CSV table of C-alpha atoms in Angstrom, one decimal:
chain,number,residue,atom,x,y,z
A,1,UNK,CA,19.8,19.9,5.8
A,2,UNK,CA,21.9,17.4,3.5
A,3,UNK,CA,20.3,14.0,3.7
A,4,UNK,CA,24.2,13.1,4.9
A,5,UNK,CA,23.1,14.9,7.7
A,6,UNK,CA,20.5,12.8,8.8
A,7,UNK,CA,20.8,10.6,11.9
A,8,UNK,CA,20.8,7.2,10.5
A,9,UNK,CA,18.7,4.8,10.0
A,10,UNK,CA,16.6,7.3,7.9
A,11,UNK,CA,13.6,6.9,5.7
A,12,UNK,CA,13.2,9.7,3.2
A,13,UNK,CA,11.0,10.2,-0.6
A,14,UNK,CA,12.0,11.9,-3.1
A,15,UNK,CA,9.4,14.8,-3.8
A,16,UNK,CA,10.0,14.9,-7.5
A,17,UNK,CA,9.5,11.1,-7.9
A,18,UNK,CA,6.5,11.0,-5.4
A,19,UNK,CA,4.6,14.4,-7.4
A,20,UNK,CA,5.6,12.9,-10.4
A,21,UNK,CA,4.0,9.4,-9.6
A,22,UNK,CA,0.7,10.5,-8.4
A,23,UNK,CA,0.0,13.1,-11.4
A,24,UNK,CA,0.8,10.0,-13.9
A,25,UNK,CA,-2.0,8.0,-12.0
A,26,UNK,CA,-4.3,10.7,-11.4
A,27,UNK,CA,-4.3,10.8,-15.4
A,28,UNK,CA,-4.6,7.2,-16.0
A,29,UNK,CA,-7.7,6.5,-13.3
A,30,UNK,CA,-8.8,10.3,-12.6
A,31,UNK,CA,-11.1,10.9,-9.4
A,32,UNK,CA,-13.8,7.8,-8.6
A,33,UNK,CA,-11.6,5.4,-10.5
A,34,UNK,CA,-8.8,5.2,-8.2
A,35,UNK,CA,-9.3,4.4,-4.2
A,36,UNK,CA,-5.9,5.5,-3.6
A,37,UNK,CA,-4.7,2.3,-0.9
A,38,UNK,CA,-3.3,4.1,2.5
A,39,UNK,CA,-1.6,1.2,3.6
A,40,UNK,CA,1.4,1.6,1.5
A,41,UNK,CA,2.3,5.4,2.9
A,42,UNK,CA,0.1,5.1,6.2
A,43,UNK,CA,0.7,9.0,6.2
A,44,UNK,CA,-2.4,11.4,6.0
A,45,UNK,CA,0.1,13.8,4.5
A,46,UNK,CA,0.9,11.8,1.6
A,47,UNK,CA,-2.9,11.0,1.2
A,48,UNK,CA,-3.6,14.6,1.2
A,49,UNK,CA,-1.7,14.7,-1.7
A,50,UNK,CA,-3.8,12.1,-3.2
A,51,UNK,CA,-7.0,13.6,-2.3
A,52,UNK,CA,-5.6,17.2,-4.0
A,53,UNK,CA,-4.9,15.4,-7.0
A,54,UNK,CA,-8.6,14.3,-7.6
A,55,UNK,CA,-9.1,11.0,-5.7
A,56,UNK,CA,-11.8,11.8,-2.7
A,57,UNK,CA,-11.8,8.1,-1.6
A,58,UNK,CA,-9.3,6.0,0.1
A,59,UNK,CA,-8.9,2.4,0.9
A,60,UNK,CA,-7.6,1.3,4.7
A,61,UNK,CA,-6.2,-1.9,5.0
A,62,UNK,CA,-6.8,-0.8,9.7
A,63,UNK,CA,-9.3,0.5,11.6
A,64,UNK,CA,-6.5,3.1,12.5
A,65,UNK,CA,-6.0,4.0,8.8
A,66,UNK,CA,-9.9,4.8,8.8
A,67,UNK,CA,-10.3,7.2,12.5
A,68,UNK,CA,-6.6,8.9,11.3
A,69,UNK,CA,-8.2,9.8,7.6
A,70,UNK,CA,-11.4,10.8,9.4
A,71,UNK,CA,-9.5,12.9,11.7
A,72,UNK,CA,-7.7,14.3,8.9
A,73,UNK,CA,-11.1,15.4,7.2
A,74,UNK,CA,-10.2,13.1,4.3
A,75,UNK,CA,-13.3,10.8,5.4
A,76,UNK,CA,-15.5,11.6,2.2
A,77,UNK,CA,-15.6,7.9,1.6
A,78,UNK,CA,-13.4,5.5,3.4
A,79,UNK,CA,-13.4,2.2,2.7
A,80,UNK,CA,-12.0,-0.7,5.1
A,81,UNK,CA,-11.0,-3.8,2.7
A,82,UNK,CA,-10.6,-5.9,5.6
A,83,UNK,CA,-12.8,-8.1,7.8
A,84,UNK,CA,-12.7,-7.1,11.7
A,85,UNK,CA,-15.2,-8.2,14.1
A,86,UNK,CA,-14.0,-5.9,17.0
A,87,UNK,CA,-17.0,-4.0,18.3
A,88,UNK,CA,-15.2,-1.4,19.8
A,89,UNK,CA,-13.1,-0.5,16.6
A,90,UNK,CA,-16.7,-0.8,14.5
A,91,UNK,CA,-18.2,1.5,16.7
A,92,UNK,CA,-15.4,4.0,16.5
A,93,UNK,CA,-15.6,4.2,12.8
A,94,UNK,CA,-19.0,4.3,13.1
A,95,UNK,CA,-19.4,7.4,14.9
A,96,UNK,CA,-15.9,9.2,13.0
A,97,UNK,CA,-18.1,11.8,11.3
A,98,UNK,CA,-16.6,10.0,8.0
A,99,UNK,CA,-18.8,7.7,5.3
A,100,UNK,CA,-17.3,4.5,6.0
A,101,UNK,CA,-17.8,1.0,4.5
A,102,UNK,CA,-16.3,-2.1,5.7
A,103,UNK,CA,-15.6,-5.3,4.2
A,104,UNK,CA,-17.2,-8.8,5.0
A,105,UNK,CA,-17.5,-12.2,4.3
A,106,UNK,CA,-19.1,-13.9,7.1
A,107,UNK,CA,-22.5,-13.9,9.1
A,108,UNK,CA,-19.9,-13.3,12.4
A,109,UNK,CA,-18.6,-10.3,10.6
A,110,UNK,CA,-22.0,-8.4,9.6
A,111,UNK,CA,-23.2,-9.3,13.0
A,112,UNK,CA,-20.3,-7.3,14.4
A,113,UNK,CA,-20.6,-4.1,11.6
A,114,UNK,CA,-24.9,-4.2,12.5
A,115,UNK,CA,-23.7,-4.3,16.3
A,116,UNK,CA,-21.6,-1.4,15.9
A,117,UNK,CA,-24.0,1.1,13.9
A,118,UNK,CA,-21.8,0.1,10.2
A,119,UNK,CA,-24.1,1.8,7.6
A,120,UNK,CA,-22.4,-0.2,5.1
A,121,UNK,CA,-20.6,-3.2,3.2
A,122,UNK,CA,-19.0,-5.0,0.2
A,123,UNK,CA,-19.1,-8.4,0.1
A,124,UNK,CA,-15.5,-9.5,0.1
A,125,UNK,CA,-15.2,-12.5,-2.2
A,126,UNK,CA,-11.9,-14.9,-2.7
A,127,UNK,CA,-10.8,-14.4,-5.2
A,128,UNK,CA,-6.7,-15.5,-4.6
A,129,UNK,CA,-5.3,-16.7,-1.2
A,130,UNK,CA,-6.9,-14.2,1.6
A,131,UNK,CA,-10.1,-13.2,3.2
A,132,UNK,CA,-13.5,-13.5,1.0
A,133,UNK,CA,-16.3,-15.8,0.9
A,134,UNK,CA,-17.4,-18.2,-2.0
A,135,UNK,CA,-19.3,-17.0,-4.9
A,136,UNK,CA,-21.9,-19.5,-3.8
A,137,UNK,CA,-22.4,-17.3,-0.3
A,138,UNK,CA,-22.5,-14.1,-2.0
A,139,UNK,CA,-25.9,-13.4,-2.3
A,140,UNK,CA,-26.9,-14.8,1.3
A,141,UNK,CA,-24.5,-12.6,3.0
A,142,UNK,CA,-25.8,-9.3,1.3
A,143,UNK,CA,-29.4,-10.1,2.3
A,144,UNK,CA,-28.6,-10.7,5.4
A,145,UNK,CA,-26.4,-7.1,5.5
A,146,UNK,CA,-29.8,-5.9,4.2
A,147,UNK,CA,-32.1,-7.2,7.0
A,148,UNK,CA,-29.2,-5.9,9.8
A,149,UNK,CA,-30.1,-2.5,8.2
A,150,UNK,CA,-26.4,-2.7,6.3
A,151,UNK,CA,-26.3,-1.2,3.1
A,152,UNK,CA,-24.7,-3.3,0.3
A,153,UNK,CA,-22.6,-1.0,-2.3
A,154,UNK,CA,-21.7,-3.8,-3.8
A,155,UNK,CA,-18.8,-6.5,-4.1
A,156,UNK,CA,-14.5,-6.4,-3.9
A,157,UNK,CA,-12.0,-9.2,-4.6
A,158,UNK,CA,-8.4,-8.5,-4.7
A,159,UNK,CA,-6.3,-10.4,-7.0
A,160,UNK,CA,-3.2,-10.5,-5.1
A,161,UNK,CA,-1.1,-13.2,-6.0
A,162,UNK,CA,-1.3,-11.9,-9.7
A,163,UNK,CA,0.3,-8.6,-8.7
A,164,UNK,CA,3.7,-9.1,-8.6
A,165,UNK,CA,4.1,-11.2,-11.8
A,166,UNK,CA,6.5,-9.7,-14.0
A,167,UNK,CA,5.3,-11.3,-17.3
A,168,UNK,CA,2.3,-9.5,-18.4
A,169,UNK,CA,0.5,-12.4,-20.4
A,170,UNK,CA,0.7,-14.7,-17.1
A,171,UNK,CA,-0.2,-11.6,-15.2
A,172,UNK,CA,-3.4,-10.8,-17.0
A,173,UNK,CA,-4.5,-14.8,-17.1
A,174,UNK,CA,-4.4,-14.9,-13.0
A,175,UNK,CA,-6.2,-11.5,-13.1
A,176,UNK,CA,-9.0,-12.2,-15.5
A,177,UNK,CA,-9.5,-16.0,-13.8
A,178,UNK,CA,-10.0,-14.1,-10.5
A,179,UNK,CA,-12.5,-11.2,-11.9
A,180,UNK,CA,-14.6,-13.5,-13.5
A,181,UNK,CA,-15.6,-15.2,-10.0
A,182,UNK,CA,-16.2,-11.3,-8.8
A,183,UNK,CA,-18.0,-10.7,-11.7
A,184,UNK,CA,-20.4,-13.9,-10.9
A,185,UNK,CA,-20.5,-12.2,-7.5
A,186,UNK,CA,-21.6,-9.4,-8.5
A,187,UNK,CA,-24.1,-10.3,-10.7
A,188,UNK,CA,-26.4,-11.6,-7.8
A,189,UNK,CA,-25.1,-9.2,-4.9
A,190,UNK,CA,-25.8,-5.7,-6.9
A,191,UNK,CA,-24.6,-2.6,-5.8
A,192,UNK,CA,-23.0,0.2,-7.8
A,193,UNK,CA,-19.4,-1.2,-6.5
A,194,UNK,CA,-17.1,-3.3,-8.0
A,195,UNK,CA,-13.6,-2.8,-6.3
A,196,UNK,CA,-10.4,-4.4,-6.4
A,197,UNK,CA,-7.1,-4.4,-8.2
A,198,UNK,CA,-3.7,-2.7,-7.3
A,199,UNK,CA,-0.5,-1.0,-8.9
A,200,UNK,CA,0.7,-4.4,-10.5
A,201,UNK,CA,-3.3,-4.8,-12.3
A,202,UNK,CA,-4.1,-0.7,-12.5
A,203,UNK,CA,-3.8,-0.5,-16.4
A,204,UNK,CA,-5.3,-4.3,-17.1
A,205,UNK,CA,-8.1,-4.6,-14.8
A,206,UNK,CA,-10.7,-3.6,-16.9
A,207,UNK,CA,-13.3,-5.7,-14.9
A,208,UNK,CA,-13.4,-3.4,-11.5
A,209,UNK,CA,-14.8,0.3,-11.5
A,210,UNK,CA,-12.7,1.3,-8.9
A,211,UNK,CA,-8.6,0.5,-8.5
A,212,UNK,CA,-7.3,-0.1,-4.9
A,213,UNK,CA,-3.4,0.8,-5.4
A,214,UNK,CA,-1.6,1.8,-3.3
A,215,UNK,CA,2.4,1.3,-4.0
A,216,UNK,CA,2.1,3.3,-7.1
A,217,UNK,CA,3.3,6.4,-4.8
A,218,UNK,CA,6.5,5.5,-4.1
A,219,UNK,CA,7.5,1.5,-5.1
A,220,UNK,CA,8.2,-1.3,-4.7
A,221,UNK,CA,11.2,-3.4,-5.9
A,222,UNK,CA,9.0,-6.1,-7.2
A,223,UNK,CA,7.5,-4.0,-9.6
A,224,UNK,CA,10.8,-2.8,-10.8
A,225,UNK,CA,10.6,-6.0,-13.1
A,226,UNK,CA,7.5,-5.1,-15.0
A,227,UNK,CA,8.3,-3.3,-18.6
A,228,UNK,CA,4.3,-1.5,-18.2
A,229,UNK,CA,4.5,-0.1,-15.0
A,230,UNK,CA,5.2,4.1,-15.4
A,231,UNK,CA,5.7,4.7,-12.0
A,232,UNK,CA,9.5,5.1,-10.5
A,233,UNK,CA,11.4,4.1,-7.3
A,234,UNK,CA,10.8,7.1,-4.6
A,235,UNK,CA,11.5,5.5,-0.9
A,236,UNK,CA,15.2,5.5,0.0
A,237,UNK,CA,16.9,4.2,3.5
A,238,UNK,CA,19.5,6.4,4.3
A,239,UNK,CA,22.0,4.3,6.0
A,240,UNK,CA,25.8,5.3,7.4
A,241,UNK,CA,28.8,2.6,7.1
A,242,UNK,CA,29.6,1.8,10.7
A,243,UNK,CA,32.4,-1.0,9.8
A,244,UNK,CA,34.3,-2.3,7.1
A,245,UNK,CA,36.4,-5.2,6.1
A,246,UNK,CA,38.5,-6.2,3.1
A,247,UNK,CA,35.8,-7.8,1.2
A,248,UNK,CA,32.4,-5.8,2.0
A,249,UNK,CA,31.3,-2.9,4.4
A,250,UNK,CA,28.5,-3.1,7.3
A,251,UNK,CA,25.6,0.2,7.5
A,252,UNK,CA,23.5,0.7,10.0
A,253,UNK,CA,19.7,-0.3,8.4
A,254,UNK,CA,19.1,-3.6,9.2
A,255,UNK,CA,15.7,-5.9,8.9
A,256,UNK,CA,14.5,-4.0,12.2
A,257,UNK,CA,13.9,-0.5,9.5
A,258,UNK,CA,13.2,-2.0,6.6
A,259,UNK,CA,10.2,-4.8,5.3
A,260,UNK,CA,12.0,-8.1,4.2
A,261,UNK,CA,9.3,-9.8,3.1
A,262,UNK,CA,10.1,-9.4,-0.6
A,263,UNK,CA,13.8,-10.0,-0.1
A,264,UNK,CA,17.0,-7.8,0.5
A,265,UNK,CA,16.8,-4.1,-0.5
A,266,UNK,CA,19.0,-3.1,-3.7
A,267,UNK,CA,21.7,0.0,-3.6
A,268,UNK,CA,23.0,1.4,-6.8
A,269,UNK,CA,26.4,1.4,-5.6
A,270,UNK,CA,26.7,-2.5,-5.3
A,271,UNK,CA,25.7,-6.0,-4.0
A,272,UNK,CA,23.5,-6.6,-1.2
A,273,UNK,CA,24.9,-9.6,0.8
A,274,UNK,CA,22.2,-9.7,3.7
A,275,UNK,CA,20.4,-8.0,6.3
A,276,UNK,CA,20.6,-8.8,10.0
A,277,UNK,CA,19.0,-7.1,13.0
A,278,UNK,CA,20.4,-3.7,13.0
A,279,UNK,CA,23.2,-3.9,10.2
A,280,UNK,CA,23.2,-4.9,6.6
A,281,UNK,CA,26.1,-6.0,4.6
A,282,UNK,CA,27.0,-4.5,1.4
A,283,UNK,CA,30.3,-5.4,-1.3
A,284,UNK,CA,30.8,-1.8,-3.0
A,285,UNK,CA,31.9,-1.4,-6.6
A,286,UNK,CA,34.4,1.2,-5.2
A,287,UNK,CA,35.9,1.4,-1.6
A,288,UNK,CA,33.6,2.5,1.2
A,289,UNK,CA,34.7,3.8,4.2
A,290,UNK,CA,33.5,3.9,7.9
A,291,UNK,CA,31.5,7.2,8.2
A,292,UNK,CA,29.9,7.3,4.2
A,293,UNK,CA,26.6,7.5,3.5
A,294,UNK,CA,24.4,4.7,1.3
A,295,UNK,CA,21.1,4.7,0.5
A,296,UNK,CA,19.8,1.2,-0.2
A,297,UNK,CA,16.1,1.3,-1.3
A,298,UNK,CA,13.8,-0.8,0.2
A,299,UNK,CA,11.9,-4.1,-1.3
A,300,UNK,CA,8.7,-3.6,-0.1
A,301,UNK,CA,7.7,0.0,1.1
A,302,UNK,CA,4.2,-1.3,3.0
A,303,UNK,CA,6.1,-2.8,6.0
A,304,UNK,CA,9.0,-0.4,5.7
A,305,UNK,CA,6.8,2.7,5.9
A,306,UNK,CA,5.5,0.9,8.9
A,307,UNK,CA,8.7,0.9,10.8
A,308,UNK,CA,9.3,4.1,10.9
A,309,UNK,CA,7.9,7.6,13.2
A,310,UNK,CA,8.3,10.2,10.2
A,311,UNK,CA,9.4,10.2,6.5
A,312,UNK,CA,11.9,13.2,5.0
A,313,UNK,CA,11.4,14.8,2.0
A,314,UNK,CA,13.6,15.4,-0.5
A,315,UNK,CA,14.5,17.4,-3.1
A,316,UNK,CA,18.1,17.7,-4.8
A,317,UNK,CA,19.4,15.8,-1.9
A,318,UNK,CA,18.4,18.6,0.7
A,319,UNK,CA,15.8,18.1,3.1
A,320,UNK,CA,12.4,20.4,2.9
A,321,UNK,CA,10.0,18.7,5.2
A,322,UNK,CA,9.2,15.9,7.7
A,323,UNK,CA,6.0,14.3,8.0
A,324,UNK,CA,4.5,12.2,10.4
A,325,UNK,CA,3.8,8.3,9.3
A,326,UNK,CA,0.5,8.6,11.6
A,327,UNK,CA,-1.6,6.0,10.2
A,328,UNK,CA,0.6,3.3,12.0
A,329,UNK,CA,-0.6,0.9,14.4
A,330,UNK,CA,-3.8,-0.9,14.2
């Protein structure tokens, strides 16, 4: 099948781009270095991929992320960078079959992991705008993990807000300001962990041991903008033009198929007016008409990924496979 053929709204990857992108990290941060994040593909296919190409533990941003890898057989070591006091979840994670640590930062949170039969932790400590405890609470927190029978592997901070900067030198100055207070952490928590970082921090984060990116696979947008990134654009929206006028042309992949978070999408073909529930509004460089086929690429693949049932793959333009998104949900 042409991807013309495809009932639209469509998501689809380019297999060349995707292979491509995971061998060019798999030989900047071979096996252990990299915790490939699952939260950008939420696809156990895809992270088979990963697994294949030398990285045997993931990161899960949902409990769902963790049972679907575990499921999978991918649960060598599973990691869940995210606080959840949910018993029921914990418990089902607990009893997976797979090694799984989870993150917390609060006496509430460990209470709920010892509850539940969790084995083990990091310390999550802030170290930009989300979850995490202080430095100062560090140390508390992993002894009392230790007396609920919770072993500590260690500490993670994820530097977020530096991650989408496009100048490096700016970039690098968030990232190193944040490490240092992991670093401090880390210092009186122990633990052979130290885990953090993403795509936009992979080749400058020196001060982790293990990298938690994720959108490396296929891309975002926002990282379009940095001159060190390797990686290229793979995740395309195939859309069809339903109507058009004398000015611009209206497809069918609105805001409800694609993550808007980080803006409008881009298409190579022309401007991007906006996006509204089911339609989006492009002005071509050459006349469009009702019945053609765009493909607008998406600004932020996380959210996007997460709209979707199943992801096509392509290569030449011709369709080869179809594989469940089944780490959805939560």
């Amino acid at each position: 099948m042409h991807i013309d053929e495809l009932p639209t709204p469509a998501l689809w990857a380019d297999l060349d781009v995707l292979e491509s992108n995971i061998a060019e990290m798999a030989r900047r941060l071979p096996g252990n270095r990299l915790r490939p994040h699952v939260k950008a593909h939420k696809s156990t296919a895809l992270a088979t991929l990963q697994y294949e190409a030398g990285h045997k533990g993931f990161t899960c941003a949902t409990p769902r992320e963790v049972l679907g890898l575990a499921q999978a057989g991918l649960g060598d070591d599973l990691l869940l960078a995210n606080e959840t006091v949910d018993v029921n979840r914990l418990t089902e994670m607990a009893t997976s079959g797979a090694r799984v640590t989870v993150a917390v930062d609060s006496e509430a949170t460990i209470t709920a992991a010892a509850a539940a039969g969790i084995k083990e932790c990091v310390i999550d400590i802030r170290v930009g705008f989300r979850c995490g405890c202080e430095v100062e609470e560090a140390h508390g927190l992993a002894e009392l993990a230790r007396k609920s029978n919770i072993g500590v592997r260690g500490v993670m901070g994820y530097e977020g807000h530096a991650m989408g900067v496009v100048d490096l030198e700016r970039r690098r100055e968030l990232m190193e300001s944040a490490m240092e207070r992991l670093i401090q952490a880390h210092e009186v928590v122990g633990g052979d962990l130290v885990t953090g970082g993403g795509t936009g921090t992979h080749a400058i984060n020196t001060w982790v041991n293990e990298i938690q990116a994720g959108s490396y696979v296929l891309m975002d947008t926002a990282y379009t903008e940095q001159v060190d990134q390797p990686f290229r654009q793979g995740l395309f929206l195939q859309s069809t033009i339903v109507s058009v006028a004398e000015k611009f042309a209206v497809c069918d992949a609105g805001l409800k198929a694609q993550g808007m978070d980080h803006g409008n999408p881009s298409w190579s073909g022309g401007e991007v007016l906006f996006c509204s529930d089911e339609h989006t509004n492009v002005v071509p460089d050459n006349a469009l008409k009702v019945g053609e086929r765009i493909s607008l690429v998406p600004a932020h693949i996380d959210p996007t990924m997460a709209k979707h049932q199943s992801l096509h793959i392509v290569r030449d333009e011709q369709v080869i496979d179809r594989w469940d998104i089944d780490l959805r949900h939560w």
